[in-house]
Coordinates of C-alpha atoms in Angstrom, one line a residue:
X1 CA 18.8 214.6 173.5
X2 CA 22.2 215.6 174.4
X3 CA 25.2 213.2 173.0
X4 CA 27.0 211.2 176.1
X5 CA 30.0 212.5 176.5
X6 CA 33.3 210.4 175.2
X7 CA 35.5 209.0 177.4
X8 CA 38.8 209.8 177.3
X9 CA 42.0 207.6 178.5
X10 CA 42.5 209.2 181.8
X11 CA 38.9 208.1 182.5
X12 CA 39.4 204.6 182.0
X13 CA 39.5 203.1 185.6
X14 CA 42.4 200.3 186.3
X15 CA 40.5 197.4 187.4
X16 CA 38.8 197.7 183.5
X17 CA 42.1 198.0 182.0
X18 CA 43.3 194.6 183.8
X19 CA 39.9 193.0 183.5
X20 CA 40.7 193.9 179.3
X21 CA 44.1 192.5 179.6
X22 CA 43.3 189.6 181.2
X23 CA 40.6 188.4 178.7
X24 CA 42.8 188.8 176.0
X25 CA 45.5 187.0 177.6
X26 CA 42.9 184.1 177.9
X27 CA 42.2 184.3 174.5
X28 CA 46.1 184.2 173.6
X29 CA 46.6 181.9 175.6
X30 CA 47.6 177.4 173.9
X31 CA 44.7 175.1 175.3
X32 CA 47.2 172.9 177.6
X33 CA 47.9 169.5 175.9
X34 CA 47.2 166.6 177.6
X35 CA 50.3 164.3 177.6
X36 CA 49.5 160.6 178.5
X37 CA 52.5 159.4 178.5
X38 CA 56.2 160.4 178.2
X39 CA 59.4 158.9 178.4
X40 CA 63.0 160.1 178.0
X41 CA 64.8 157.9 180.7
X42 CA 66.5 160.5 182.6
X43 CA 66.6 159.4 185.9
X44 CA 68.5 156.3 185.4
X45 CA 68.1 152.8 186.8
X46 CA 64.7 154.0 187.6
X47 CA 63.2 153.0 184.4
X48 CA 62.9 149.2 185.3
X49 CA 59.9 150.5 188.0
X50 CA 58.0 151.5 185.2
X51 CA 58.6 149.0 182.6
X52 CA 58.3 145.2 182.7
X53 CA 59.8 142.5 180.6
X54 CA 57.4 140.1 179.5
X55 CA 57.9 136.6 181.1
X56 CA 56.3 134.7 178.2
X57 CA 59.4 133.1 177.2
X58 CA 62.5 132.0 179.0
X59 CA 65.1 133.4 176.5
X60 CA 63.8 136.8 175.4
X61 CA 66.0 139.3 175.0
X62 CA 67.3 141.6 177.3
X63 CA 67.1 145.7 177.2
X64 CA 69.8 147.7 179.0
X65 CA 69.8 151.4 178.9
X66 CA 72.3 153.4 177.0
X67 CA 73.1 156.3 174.6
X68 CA 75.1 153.6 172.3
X69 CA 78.4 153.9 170.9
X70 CA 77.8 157.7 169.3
X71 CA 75.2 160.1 170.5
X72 CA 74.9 163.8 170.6
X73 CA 74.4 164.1 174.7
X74 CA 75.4 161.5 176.9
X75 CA 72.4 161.5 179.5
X76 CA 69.3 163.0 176.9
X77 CA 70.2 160.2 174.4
X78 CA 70.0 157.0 176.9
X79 CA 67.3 154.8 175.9
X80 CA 66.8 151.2 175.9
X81 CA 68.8 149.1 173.4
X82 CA 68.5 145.8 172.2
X83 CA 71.6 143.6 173.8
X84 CA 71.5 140.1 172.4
X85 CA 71.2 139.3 169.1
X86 CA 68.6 136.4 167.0
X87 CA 66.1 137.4 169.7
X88 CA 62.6 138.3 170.3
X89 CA 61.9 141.1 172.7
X90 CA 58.9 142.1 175.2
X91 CA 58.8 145.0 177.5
X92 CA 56.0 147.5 178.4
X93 CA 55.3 150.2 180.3
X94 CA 51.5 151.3 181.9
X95 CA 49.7 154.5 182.1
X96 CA 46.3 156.2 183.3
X97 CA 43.6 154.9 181.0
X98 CA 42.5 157.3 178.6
X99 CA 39.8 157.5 175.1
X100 CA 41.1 159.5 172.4
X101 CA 36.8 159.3 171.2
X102 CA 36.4 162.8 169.9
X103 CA 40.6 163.7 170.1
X104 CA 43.7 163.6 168.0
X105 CA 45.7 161.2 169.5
X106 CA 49.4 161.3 168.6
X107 CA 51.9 158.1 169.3
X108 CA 56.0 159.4 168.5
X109 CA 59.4 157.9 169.6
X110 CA 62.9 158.1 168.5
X111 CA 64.5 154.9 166.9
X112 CA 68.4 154.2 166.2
X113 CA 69.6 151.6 164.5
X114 CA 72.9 152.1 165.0
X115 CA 74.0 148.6 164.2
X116 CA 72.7 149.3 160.4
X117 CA 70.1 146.7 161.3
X118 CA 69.9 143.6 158.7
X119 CA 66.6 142.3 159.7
X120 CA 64.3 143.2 163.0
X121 CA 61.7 145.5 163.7
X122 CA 61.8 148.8 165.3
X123 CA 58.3 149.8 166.2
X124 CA 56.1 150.1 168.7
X125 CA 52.6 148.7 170.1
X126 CA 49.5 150.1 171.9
X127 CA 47.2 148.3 174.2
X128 CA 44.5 148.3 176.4
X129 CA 44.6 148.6 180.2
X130 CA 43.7 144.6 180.1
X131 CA 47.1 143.5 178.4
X132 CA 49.0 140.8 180.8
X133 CA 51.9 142.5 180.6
X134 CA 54.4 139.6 181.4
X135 CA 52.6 137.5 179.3
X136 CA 53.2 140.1 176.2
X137 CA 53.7 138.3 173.3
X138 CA 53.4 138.6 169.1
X139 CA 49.8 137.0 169.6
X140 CA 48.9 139.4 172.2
X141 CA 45.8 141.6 171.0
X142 CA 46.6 145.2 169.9
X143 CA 45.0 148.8 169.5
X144 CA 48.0 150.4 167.0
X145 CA 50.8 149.0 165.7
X146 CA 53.9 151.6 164.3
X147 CA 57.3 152.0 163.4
X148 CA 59.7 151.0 161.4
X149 CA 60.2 147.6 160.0
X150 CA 63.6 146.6 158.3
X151 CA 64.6 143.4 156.9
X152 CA 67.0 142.3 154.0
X153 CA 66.7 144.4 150.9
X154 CA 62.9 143.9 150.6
X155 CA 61.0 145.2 153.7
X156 CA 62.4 148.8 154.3
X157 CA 59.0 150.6 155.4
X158 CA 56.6 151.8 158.5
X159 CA 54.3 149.8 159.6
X160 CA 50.5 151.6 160.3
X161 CA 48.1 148.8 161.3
X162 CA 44.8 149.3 164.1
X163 CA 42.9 146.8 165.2
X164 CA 39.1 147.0 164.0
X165 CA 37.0 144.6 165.5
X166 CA 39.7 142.5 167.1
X167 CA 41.3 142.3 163.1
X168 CA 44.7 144.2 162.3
X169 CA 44.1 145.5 159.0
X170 CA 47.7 147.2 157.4
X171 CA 48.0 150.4 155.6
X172 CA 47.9 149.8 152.0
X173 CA 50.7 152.4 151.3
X174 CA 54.4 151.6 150.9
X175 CA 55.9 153.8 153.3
X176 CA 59.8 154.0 153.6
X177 CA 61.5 153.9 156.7
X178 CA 65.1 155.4 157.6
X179 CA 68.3 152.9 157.6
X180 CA 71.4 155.5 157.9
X181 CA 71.9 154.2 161.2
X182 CA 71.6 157.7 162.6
X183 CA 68.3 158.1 165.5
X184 CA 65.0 159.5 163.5
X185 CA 61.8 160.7 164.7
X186 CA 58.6 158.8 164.1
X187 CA 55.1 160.2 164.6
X188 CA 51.8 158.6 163.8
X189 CA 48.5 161.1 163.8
X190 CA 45.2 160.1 164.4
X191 CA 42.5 162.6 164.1
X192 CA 38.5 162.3 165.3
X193 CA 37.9 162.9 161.3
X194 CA 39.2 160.3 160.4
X195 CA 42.4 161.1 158.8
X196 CA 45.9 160.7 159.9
X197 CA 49.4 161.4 159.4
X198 CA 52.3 159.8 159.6
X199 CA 55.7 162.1 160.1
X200 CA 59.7 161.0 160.3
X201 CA 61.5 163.6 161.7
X202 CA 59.0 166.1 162.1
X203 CA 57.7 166.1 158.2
X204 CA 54.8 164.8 156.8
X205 CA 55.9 161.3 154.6
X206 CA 52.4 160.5 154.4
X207 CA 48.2 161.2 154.9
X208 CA 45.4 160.1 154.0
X209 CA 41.7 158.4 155.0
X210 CA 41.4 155.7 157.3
X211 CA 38.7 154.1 155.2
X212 CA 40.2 154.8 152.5
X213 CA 44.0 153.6 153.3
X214 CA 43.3 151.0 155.5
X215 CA 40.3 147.9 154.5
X216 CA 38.1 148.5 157.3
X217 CA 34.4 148.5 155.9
X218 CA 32.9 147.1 152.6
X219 CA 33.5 149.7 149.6
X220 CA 31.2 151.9 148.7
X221 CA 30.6 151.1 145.0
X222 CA 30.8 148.0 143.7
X223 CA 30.5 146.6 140.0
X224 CA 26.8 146.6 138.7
X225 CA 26.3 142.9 138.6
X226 CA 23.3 143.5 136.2
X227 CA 25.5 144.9 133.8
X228 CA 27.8 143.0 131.6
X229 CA 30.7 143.6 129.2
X230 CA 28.9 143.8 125.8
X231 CA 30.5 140.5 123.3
X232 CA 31.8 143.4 120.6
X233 CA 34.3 144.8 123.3
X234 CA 37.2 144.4 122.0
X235 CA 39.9 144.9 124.9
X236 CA 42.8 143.1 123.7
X237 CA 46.0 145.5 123.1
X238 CA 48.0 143.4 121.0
X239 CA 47.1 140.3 118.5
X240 CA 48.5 138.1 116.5
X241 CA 49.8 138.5 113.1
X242 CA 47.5 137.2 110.6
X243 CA 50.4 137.7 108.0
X244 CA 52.8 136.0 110.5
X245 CA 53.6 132.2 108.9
X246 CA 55.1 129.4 110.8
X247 CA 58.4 128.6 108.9
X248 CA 58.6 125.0 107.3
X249 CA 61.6 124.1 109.4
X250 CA 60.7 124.8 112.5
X251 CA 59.3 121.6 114.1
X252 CA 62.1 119.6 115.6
X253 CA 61.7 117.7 118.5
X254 CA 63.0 118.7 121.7
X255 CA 65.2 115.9 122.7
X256 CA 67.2 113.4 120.2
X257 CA 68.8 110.5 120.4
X258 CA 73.0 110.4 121.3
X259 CA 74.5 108.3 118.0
X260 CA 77.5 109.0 119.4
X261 CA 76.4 107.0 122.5
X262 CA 78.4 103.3 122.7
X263 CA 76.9 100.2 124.8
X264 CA 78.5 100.1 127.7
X265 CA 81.3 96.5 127.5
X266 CA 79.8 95.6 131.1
X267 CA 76.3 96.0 130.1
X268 CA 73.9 92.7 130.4
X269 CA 70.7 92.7 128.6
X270 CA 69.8 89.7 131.2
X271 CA 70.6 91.5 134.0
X272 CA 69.7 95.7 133.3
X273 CA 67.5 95.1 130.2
X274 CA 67.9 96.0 127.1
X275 CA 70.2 98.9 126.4
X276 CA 69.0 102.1 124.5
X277 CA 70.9 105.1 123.5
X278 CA 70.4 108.3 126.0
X279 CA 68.6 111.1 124.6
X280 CA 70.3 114.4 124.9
X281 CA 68.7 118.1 124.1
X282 CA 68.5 119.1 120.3
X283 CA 70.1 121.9 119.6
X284 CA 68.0 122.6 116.4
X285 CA 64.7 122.5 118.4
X286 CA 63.6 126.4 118.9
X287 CA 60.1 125.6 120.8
X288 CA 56.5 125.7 120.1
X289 CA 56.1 128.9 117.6
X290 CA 53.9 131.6 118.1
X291 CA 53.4 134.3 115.7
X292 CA 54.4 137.6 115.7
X293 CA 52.5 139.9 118.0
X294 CA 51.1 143.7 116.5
X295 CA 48.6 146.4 117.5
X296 CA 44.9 145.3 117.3
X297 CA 43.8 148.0 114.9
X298 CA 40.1 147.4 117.3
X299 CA 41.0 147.5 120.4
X300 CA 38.5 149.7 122.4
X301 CA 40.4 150.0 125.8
X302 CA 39.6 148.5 129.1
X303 CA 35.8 148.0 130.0
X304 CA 34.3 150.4 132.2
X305 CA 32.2 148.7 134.3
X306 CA 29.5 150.6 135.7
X307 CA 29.6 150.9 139.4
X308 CA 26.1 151.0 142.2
X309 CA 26.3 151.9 145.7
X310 CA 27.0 149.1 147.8
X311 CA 24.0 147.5 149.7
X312 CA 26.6 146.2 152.1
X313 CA 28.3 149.2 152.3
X314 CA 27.8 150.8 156.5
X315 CA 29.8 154.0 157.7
X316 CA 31.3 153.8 160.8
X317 CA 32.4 157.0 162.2
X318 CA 34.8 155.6 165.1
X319 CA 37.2 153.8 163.2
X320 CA 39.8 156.1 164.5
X321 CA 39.1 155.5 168.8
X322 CA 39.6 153.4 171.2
X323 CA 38.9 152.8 175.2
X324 CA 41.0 152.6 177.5
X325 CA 44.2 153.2 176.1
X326 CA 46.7 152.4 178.7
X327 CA 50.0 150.7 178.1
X328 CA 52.7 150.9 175.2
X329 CA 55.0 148.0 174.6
X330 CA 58.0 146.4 172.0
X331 CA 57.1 143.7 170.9
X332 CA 60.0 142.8 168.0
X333 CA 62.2 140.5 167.3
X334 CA 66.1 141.3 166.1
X335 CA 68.6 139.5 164.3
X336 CA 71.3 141.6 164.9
X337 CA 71.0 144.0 168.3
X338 CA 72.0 147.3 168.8
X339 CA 68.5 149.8 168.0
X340 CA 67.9 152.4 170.8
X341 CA 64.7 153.1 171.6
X342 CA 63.3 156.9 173.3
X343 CA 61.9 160.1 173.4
X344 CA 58.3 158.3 173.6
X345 CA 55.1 160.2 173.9
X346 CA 51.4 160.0 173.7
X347 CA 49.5 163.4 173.7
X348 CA 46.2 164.7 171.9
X349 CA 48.1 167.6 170.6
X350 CA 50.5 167.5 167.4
X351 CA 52.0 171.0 168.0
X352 CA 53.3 169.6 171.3
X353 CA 54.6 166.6 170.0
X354 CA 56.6 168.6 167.0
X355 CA 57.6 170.9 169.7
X356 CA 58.8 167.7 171.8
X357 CA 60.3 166.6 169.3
X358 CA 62.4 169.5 168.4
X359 CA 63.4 169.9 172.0
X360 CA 64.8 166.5 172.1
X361 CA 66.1 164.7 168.8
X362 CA 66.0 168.1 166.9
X363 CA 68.7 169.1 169.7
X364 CA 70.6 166.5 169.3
X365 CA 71.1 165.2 166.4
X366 CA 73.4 167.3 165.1
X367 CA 76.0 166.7 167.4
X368 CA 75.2 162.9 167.1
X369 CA 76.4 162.9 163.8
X370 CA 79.5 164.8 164.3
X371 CA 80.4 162.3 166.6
X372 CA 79.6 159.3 164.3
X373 CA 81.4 160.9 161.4
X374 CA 84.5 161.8 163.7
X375 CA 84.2 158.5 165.1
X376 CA 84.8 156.5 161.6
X377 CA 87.6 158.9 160.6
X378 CA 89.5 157.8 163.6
X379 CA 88.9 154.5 163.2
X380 CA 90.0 154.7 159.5
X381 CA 92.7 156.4 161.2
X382 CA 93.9 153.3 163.5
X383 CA 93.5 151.1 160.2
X384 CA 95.4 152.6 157.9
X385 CA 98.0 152.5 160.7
X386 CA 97.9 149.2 161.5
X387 CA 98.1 148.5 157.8
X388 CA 101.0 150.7 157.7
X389 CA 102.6 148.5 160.7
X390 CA 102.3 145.3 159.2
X391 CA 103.6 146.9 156.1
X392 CA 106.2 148.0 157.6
X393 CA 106.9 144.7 159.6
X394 CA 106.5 142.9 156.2
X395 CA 109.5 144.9 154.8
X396 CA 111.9 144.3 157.8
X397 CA 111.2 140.9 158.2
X398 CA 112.0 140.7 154.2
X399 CA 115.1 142.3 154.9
X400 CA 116.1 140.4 157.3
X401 CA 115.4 137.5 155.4
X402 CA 117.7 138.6 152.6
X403 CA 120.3 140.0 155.1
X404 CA 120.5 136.0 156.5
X405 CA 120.7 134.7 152.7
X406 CA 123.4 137.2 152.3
X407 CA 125.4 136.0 155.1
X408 CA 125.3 132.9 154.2
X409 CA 125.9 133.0 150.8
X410 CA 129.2 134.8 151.7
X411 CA 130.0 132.1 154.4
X412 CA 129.7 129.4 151.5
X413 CA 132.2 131.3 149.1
X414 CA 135.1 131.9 152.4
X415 CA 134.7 128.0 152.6
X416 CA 134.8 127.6 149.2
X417 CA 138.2 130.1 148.8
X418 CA 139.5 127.7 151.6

């Protein structure tokens, strides 16, 4: 049988050709992400439609949009700042309902302290469609908690927690949080396998397991409780000195009696009782003695205690989802105010949110820290010349001072010479 003949490229027909290019166009093609929320506030006084201050308390703080005192653009860097300070705060904004059951689901905002916040939070929380918003308060029920936490020179860190049957359980990782006063990018990543990431201006800080970083379930092994440590184990690092002897002087007694005390000449027995001389501390007494401490020569190291699986031990596999994800809020309170909050976003897609996140903060802040910078070196600026002024004021008023003594004192000779 004859071979078929080959077909060349001028026998290619057009409609093929497109039908070829448009697969592979297809195929090129990003998978759209789906973006359930997003917030830059760019359209102004608009922004109170679609977020609402919690009517909980009478004296909650207040939010006012702004770009704050240094920003890189004036209209892409308004968000809303904390106004008032030693106040809690309470605002949230809805959106459709949505699972993430099966999806990534990635929560990122931008935060700036630019009041070099003292003590206050900075993070943000996600709830269910059934939240009352204007009752939103610190005991009101949560999916995810994240963000920033900041107060004194203890708490510097980022706060992971999710709710697992109705009980907030914390990451168990220290995770350090910005406090340059300049606006960073936080990200929190929640995958359908069970991991996560957690990003500050678009690199990774930290990852991990959700069962594993976070006490959700039972452990998996646990002690053998049949097993115990056998009586020769010797696990102590360090003994005492056998050789070690308790030196012959070295009992005194703590407190002694003041010789050098006198009865007071006002002092009746009949009246305050019978006097006694005050004891005072003695400073020969060197406390209860304890011999020298060396190597134990049979020390064995610490126990290993054989472990069993755990019969309590039950995977869950949807740790990581929840239903009916529909509102964000801040819930925080702030000693001193000032920390701009924008740039949110919820989406199931982390490329986008980098992207996002690039497009926005990455774009601006650069030029926000130009300004800050040029900012404090005119203010230094205006401070060294004020300090120059009253200098200078000091030194004329001096001068004038001794110009006045001057006069005078020549006044009081021409007197004198009359």
């Amino acid at each position: 049988m004859a071979a078929a003949p080959r077909r060349g490229p001028e026998s290619v027909r057009p409609f093929e050709v497109l039908q070829l290019l448009l697969l592979l166009g297809a195929a090129l093609r990003p998978v759209r992400a789906a973006v359930y929320f997003q917030e830059q506030f760019l359209d102004g006084a608009n922004w109170h439609k679609r977020w609402m201050n919690s009517e909980h308390k009478p004296d909650l703080g207040k939010f006012k949009l702004t770009a704050g005192k240094f920003y890189g653009d004036p209209v892409r860097d308004k968000g809303l700042q904390t106004s008032e300070n030693s106040k809690f705060y309470a605002i949230s904004s809805r959106f459709k309902p949505f699972s993430n059951k099966g999806k990534t689901l990635v929560i990122q905002y931008t935060v700036k302290h630019e009041q070099k916040i003292d003590c206050g939070g900075g993070y943000v929380k996600i709830f269910s469609s059934n939240l009352d918003q204007k009752n939103l308060s610190a005991d009101s029920q949560y999916y995810i908690m994240f963000g920033p936490d900041i107060c004194g020179s203890e708490t510097k860190k980022v706060h992971v927690i999710l709710n697992y049957k109705n009980k907030p359980h914390p990451i168990k990782k220290l995770i350090r949080c910005k406090v340059d006063g300049y606006t960073h990018l936080y990200t929190l990543i929640i995958k359908p396998d069970q991991t996560y990431k957690v990003k500050i201006d678009n690199e990774m800080v930290a990852s991990g397991n959700l069962e594993d970083d976070l006490d959700f379930l039972q452990p998996r092994k646990i002690n053998d409780p049949s097993v115990k440590k056998p009586t020769d184990w010797d696990d102590r690092v360090q003994i005492d000195d056998p050789d070690d002897i308790k030196p012959a002087d070295w009992d005194e007694p703590e407190y002694i009696m003041d010789t050098s005390a006198q009865k007071p000449e006002n002092w009746d027995d009949s009246v305050n009782g019978e006097w006694h001389r005050p004891m005072v501390k003695n400073p020969l007494y060197r406390g209860e003695w304890k011999p020298r401490q060396i190597d134990n020569p049979n020390y064995r190291g610490v126990w290993p205690h054989p472990q069993i699986d755990n019969p309590n031990y039950s995977p869950d596999f949807s740790i990581y989802s929840y239903e009916n994800i529909s509102i964000i809020g801040l819930d925080i309170w702030q000693v001193r105010a000032g920390t701009i909050f924008d740039n949110f976003l919820i989406t199931d897609d982390e490329e986008y949110a980098e992207d996002f996140g690039d497009e926005t903060w990455g774009e601006t802040k650069g030029p926000e820290k130009e300004m800050s910078i040029k900012q404090s070196e005119e203010e230094q600026q205006r401070d060294r010349a004020t300090e120059e002024k009253y200098f200078q004021e000091k030194i004329k008023t001096e001068r004038e001072k001794e110009h006045r003594r001057d006069r005078s004192v020549r006044k009081a000779m021409k007197k004198e010479d009359l």
